[in-house]
Coordinates of C-alpha atoms in Angstrom, one line a residue:
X1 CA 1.0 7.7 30.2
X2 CA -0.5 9.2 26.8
X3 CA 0.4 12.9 27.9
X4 CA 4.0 11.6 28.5
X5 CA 3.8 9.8 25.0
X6 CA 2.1 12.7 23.5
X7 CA 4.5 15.2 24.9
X8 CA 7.8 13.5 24.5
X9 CA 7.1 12.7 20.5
X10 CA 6.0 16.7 20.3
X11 CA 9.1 17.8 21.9
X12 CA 11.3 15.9 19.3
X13 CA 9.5 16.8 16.6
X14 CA 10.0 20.3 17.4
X15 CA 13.5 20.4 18.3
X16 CA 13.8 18.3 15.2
X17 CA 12.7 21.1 12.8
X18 CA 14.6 23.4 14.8
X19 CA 17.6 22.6 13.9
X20 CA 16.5 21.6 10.1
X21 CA 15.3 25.6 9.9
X22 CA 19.0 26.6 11.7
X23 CA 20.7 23.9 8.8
X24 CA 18.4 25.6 5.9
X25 CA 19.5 28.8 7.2
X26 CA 23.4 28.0 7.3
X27 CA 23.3 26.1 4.1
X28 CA 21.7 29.1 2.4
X29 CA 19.4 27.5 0.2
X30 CA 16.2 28.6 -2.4
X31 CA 15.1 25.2 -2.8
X32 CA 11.4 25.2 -1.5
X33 CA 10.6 21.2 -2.1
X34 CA 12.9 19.5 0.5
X35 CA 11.5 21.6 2.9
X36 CA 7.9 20.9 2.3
X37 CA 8.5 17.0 2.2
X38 CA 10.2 17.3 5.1
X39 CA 7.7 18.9 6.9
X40 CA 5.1 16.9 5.8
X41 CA 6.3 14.2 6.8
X42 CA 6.9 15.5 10.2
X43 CA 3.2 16.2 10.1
X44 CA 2.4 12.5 9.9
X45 CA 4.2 12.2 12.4
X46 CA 2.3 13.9 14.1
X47 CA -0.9 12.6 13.2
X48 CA -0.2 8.8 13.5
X49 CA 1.7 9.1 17.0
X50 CA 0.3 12.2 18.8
X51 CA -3.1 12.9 17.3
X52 CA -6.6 11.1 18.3
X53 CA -5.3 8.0 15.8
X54 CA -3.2 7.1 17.8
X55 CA -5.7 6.3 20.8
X56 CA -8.1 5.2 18.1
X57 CA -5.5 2.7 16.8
X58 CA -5.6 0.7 20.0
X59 CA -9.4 0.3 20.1
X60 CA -10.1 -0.3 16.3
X61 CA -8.4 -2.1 13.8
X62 CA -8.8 -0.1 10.4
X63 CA -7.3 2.5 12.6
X64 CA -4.6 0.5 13.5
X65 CA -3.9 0.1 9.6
X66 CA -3.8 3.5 9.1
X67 CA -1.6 4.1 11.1
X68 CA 0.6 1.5 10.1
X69 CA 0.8 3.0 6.8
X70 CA 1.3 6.1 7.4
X71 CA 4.3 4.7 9.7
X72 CA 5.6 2.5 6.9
X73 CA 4.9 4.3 3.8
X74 CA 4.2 8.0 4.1
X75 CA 6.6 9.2 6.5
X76 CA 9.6 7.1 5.7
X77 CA 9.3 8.1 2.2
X78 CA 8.2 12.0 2.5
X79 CA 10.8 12.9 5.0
X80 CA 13.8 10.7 3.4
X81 CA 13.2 12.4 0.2
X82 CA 13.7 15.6 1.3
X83 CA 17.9 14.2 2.0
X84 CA 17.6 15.6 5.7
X85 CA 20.9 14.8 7.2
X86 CA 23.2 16.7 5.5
X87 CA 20.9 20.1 6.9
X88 CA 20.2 18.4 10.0
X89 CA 23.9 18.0 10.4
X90 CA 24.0 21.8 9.9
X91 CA 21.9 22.8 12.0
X92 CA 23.1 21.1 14.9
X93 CA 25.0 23.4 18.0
X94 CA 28.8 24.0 17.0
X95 CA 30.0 21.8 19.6
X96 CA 28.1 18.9 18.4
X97 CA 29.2 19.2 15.2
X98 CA 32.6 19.1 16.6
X99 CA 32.0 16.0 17.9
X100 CA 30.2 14.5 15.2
X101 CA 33.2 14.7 13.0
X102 CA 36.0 13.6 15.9
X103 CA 34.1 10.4 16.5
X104 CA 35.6 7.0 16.6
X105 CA 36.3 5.0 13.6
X106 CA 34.3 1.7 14.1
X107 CA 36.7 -1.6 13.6
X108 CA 36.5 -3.1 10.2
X109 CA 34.6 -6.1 11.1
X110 CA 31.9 -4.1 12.9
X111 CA 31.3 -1.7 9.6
X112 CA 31.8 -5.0 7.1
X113 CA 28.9 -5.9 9.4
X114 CA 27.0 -3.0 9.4
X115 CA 27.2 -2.5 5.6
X116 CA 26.1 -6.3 4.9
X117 CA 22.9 -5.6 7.8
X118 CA 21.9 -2.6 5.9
X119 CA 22.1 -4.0 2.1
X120 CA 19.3 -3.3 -0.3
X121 CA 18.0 -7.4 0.2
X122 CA 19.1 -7.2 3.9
X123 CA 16.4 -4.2 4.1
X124 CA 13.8 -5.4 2.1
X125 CA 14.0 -8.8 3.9
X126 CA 13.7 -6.8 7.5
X127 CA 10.9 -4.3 6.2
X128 CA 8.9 -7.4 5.0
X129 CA 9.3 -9.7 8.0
X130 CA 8.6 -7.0 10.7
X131 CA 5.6 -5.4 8.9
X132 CA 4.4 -9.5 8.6
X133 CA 5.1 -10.1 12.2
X134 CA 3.2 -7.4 13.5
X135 CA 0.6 -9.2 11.9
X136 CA 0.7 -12.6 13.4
X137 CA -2.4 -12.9 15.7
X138 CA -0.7 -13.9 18.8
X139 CA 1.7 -10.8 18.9
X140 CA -0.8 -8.5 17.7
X141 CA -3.0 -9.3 20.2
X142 CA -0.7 -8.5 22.5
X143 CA -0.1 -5.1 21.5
X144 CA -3.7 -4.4 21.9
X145 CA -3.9 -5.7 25.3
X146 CA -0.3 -4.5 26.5
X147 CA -0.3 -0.8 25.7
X148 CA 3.4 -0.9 26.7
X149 CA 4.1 -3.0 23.5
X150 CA 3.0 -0.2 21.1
X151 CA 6.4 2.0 21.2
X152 CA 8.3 -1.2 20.4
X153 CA 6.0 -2.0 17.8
X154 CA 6.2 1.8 16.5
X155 CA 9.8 1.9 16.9
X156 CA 10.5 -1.1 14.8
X157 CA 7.9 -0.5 12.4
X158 CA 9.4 2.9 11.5
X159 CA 13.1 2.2 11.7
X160 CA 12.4 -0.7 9.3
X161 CA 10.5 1.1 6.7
X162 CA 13.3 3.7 7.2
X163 CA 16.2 1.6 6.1
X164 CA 13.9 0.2 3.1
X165 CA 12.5 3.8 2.0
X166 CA 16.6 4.8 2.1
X167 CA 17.3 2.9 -0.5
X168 CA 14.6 3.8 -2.7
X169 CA 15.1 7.8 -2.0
X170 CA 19.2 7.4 -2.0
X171 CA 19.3 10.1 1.1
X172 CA 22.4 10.8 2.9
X173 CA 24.2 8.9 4.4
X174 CA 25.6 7.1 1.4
X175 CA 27.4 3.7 2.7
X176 CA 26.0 1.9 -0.6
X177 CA 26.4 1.9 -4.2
X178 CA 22.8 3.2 -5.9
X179 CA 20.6 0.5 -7.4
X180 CA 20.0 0.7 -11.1
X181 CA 16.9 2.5 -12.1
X182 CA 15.5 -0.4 -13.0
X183 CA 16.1 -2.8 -10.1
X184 CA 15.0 0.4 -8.0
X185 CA 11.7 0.5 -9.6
X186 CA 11.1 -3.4 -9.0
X187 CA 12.4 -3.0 -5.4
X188 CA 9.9 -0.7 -4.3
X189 CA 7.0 -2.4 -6.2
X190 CA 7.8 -5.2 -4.1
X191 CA 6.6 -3.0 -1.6
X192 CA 2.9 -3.3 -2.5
X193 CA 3.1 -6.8 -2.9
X194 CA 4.1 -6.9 1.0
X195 CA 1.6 -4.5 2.1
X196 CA -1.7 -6.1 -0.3
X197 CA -0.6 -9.7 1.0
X198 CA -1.7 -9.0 4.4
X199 CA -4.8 -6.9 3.0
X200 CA -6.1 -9.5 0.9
X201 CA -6.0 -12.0 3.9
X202 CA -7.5 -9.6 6.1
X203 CA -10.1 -8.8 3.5
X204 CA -11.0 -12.1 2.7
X205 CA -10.8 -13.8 5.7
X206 CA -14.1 -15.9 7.3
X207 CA -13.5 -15.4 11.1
X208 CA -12.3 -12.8 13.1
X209 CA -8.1 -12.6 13.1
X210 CA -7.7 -9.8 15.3
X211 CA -10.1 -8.4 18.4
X212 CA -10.3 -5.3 19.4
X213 CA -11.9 -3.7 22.5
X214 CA -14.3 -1.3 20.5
X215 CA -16.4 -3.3 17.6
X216 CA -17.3 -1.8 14.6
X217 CA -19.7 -2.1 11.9
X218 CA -20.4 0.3 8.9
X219 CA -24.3 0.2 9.2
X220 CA -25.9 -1.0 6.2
X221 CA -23.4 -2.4 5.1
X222 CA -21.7 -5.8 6.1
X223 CA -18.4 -4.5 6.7
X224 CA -16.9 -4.3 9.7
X225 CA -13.8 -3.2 11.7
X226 CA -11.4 -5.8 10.1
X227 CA -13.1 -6.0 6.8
X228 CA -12.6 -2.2 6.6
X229 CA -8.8 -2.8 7.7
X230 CA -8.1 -5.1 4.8
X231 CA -10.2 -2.9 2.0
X232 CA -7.8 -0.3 3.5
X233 CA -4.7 -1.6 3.1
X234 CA -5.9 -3.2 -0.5
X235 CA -6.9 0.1 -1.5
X236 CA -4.6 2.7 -0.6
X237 CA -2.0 0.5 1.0
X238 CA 0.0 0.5 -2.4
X239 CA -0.6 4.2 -3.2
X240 CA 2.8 5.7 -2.3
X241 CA 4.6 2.4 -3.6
X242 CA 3.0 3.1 -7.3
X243 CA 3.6 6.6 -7.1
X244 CA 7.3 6.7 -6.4
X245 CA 7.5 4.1 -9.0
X246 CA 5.9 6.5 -11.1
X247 CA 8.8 8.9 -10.3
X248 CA 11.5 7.0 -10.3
X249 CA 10.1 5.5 -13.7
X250 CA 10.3 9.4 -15.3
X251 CA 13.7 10.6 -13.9
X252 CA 15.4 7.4 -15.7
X253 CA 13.7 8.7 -18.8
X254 CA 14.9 12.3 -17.6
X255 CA 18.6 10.9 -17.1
X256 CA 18.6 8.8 -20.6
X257 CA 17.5 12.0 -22.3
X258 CA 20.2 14.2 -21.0
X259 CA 22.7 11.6 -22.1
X260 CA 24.8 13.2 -25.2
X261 CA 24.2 11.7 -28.7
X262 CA 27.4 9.5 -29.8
X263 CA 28.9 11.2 -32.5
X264 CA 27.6 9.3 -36.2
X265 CA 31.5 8.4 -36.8
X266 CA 30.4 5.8 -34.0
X267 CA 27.7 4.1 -35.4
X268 CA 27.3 5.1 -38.6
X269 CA 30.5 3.0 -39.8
X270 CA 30.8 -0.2 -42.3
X271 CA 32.0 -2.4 -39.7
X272 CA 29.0 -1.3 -36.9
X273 CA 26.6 -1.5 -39.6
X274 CA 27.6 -4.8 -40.4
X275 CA 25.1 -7.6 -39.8
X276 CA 26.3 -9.8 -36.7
X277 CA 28.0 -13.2 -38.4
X278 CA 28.4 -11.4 -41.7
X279 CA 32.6 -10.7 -42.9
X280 CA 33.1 -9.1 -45.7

C-alpha cells in the first residue's frame, strides 16, 4: 500500500512539473522566482506525502504536526504564489487545451453557488473547521488506527488550505474581487490564531489527547510526543502566516508609493484648506 501511495503522489508530481517546464517554455519567460516557489513547494510535497514523514506521521504525533503544516501552510502558500495555472494551462498537450477552452458553461445557479462556496469568509470558515476537526480526539484517533483515512484527511487538509492560501496570494483563477491590503493582512493573521489555538491546547493540556502506537519522550527532559507537537505548532506553526503578512504589509507600502502626487492646485486651495465647520 505505501509503494502504491508513494509511487502514485511521485508520478503526479512529475508529470506536474512537466508540463509547468513545457508552459515556462511556451510562455517564454526570464522570471526566475515563480519557478523556484513553485518548485519548492512541490518539494514539500514531496517530503510530507512520499518521504520517511509521512510513515513517521502515523506512529508519532509531533510528526503528525509537521506534516500538517507543511500541508496547510508551506505548500499551499509557496506553490500558489508562484500563479501556476496560467503556465500549467500552457503547458498542457494541444488537444487538451482545446478542450479546456470548449468546455461547457455551468448554469447560473450552479456558478452563483460556486462563487458564494469559495468566498474569502466561506474559505476561511472551511480552512478553520477542517484543520479543527482533524483535531477532535475521536476522528483523529481514527486516522491513526485506520491508515485508509489518511488520504481523505490529506486530501481535505490540502484542498482547504488551498482555497484559503488563494485568497491571500490572488493566483489565477480570478472568480473574486481582491481583498483590500488591509483586510488581506488581517485575514491571513487569522491564520495563526487557528493554527496556535490548537497548539496551546495541545501544549498545555494534563492528559494524553491523542495516542500513538510509538511513544516518545525527549530524555532529560519532560517532554514528550504530544508536548513536542503543541511546542511545535506554537512555535513555528505561525511562521509563514507572519511572514506573508510581512509581505503583504510592504507591497501596500510599495503600491501607495507609486501612487502619483495630486497636483498642489488640489489641496493647496482656500476652500480645501479651510477648517471643517468654518465659512468664510
Amino acid at each position: 500500500m505505501i509503494f502504491v501511495w508513494q509511487v502514485g503522489i511521485t508520478a503526479v508530481i512529475s508529470i506536474t512539473v512537466v508540463f509547468y517546464l513545457r508552459g515556462r517554455r511556451r510562455q517564454q519567460t526570464t522570471t526566475r522566482m515563480p519557478l523556484i516557489l513553485f518548485l519548492a513547494g512541490l518539494t514539500l510535497l514531496a517530503v510530507a506525502l512520499v518521504s520517511p514523514l509521512h510513515q513517521l506521521a502515523g506512529q508519532y504525533f509531533f510528526a503528525r504536526v509537521t506534516q500538517h503544516l507543511l500541508l496547510i501552510a508551506w505548500i499551499p502558500s509557496l506553490i500558489l504564489s508562484s500563479n501556476p495555472l496560467p503556465t500549467l494551462q500552457q503547458g498542457l498537450p494541444a488537444s487538451w487545451q482545446s478542450r479546456w477552452e470548449v468546455r461547457p458553461s455551468l448554469h447560473p445557479k450552479i456558478q452563483q453557488t460556486i462563487h458564494i462556496m469559495t468566498a474569502p469568509g466561506a474559505a476561511l470558515l472551511l480552512f478553520a473547521s477542517v484543520f479543527w476537526l482533524w483535531y477532535d480526539p475521536v476522528l483523529h484517533a481514527l486516522s491513526v488506527q485506520y491508515t485508509w483515512i489518511r488520504p481523505f484527511e490529506i486530501f481535505t487538509l490540502l484542498s482547504a488550505a488551498g482555497l484559503y492560501w488563494w485568497h491571500i496570494t490572488g493566483a489565477a483563477p480570478h472568480h473574486h474581487q481582491p481583498m483590500p491590503w488591509v483586510i488581506r493582512i488581517i485575514y491571513v493573521l487569522i491564520g495563526v490564531i487557528i493554527i496556535k489555538l490548537v497548539g496551546l491546547i495541545v501544549m498545555f493540556s494534563e492528559t494524553i489527547i491523542f495516542l500513538y502506537p510509538a511513544p516518545f519522550h525527549m530524555p532529560g527532559l519532560d517532554i514528550d510526543g504530544q508536548r513536542l507537537g503543541g511546542m511545535i505548532f506554537w512555535i513555528i506553526g505561525g511562521s509563514v502566516f507572519i511572514t506573508t503578512a510581512i509581505v503583504l504589509f510592504s507591497r501596500w507600502l510599495a503600491e501607495e508609493e507609486n501612487k502619483p502626487s495630486l497636483p498642489e492646485s488640489t489641496w493647496a486651495s482656500e476652500e480645501a484648506m479651510r477648517a471643517p465647520g468654518w465659512e468664510k
